[in-house]
Short mmCIF file of C-alpha atoms in Angstrom, two decimals:
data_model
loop_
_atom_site.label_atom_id
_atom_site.label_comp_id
_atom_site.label_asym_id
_atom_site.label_seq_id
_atom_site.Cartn_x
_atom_site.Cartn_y
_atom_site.Cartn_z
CA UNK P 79 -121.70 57.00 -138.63
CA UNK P 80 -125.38 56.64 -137.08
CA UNK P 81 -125.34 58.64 -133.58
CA UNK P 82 -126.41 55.44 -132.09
CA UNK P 83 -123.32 53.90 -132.77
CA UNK P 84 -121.22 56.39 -132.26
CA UNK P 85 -122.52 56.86 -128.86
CA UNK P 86 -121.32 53.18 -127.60
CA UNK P 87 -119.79 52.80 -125.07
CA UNK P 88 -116.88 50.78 -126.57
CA UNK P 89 -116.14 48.71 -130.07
CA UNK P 90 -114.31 45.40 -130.35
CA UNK P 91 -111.05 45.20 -132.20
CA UNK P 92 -109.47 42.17 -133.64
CA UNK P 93 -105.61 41.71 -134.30
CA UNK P 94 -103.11 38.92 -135.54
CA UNK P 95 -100.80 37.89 -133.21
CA UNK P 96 -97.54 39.17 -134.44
CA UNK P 97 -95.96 35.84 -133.13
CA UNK P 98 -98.77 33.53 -132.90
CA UNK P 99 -100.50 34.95 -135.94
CA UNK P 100 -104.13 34.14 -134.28
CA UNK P 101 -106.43 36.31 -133.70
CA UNK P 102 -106.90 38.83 -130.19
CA UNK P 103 -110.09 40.36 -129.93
CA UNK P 104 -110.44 43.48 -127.33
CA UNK P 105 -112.86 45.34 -125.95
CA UNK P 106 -112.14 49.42 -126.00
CA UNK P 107 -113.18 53.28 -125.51
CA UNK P 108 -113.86 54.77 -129.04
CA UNK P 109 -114.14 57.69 -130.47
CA UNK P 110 -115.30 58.65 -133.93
CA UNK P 111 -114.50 61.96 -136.55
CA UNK P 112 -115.45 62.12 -139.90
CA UNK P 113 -114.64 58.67 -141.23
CA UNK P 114 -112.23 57.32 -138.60
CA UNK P 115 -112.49 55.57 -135.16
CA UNK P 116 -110.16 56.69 -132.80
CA UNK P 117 -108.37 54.41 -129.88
CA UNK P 118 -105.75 55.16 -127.11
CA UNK P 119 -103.84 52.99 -125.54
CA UNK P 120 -101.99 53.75 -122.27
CA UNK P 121 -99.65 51.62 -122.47
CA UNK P 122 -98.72 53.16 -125.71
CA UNK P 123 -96.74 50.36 -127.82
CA UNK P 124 -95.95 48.43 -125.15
CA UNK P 125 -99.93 47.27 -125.65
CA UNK P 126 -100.31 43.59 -127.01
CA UNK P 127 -102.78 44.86 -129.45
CA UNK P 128 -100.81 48.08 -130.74
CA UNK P 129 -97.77 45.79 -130.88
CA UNK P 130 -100.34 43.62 -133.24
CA UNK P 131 -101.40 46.00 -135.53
CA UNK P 132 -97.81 47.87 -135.46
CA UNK P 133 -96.99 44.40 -137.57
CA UNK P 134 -99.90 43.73 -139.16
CA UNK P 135 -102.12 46.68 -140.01
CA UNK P 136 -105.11 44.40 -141.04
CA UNK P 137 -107.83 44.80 -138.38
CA UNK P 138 -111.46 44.47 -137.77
CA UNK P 139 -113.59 46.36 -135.40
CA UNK P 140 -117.32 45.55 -134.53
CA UNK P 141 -119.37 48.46 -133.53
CA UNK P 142 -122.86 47.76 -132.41
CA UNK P 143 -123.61 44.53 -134.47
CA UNK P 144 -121.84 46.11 -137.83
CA UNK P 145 -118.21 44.28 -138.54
CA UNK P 146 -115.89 45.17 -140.31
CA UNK P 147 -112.07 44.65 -141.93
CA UNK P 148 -109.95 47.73 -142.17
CA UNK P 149 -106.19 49.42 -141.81
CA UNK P 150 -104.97 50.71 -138.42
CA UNK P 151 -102.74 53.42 -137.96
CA UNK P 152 -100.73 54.97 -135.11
CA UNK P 153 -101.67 58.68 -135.02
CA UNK P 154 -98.36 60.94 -134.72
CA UNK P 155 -98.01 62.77 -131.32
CA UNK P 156 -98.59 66.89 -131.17
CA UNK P 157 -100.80 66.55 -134.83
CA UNK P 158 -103.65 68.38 -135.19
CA UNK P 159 -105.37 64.76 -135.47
CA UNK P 160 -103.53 63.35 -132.23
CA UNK P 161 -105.00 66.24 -130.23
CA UNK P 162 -108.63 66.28 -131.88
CA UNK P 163 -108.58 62.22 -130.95
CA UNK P 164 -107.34 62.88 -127.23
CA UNK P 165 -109.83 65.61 -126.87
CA UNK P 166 -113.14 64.02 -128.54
CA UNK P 167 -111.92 60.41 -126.17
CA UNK P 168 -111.66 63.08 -122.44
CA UNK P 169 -115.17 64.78 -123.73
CA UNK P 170 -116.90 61.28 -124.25
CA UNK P 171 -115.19 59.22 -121.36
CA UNK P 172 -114.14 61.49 -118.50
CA UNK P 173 -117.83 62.88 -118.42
CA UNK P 174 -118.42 60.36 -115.60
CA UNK P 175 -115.96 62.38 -113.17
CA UNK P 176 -113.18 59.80 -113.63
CA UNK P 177 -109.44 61.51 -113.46
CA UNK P 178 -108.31 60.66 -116.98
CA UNK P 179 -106.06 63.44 -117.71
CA UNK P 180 -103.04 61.86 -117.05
CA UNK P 181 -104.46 58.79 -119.69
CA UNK P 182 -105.46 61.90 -122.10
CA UNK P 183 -102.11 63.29 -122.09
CA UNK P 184 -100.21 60.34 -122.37
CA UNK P 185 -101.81 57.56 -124.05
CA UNK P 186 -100.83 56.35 -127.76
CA UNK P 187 -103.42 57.52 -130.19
CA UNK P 188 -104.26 54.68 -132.86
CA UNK P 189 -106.30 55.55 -135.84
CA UNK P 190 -108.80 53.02 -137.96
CA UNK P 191 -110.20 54.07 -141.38
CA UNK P 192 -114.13 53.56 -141.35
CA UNK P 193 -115.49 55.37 -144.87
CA UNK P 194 -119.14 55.77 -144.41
CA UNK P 195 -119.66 54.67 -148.07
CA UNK P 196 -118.15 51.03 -147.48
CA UNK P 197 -120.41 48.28 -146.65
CA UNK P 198 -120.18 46.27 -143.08
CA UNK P 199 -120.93 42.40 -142.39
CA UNK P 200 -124.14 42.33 -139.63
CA UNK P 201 -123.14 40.43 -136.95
CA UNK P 202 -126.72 39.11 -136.58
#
């Protein structure tokens, strides 16, 4: 991923309602290693949106005008992947001298494939 996007500030991800089946669209703190973006949510899966993807995998996250459909994941706790996510999120977001170790302890860590050689949609 370009080092301008990975440098946002946050992506946007889309879910299907797991009762409504429309779609929720959320704005969130991103991280991203090798070929995968990186979310935590707080309020681990008691989060609409992890709830969301928990039933439906099917996603799509916008990063800096690129879109795109893929498969979300919850990361398993104390993996070697869980703790590289929680530690890339407190270097990028806790930087600006905000207590988030509590958050980076604690927090559900949800994984979203992004292969550099698949294409995007522009958004513009």
């Amino acid at each position: 991923m370009p080092d301008d996007i990975a440098s946002l500030g946050f992506c946007h991800l889309t879910t299907t309602g797991r009762l409504s089946g429309n779609p929720h669209r959320i704005e969130i703190w991103f991280v991203f290693a090798d070929e995968t973006i990186y979310l935590m949510a707080g309020d681990r899966d008691r989060s609409d949106w992890v709830r969301n993807l928990m039933a439906s995998p099917d996603v799509v996250v916008e990063l800096g005008g690129r879109k795109r459909t893929t498969k979300a994941r919850v990361v398993d706790d104390g993996t070697e992947e869980d703790a590289t996510a929680r530690r890339l999120m407190l270097e990028k977001y806790a930087s600006g001298g905000d207590d988030l170790a509590e958050w980076g302890r604690s927090a559900l860590v949800v994984a979203l494939d992004w292969p550099t050689g698949t294409s995007y949609t522009s958004l513009i």
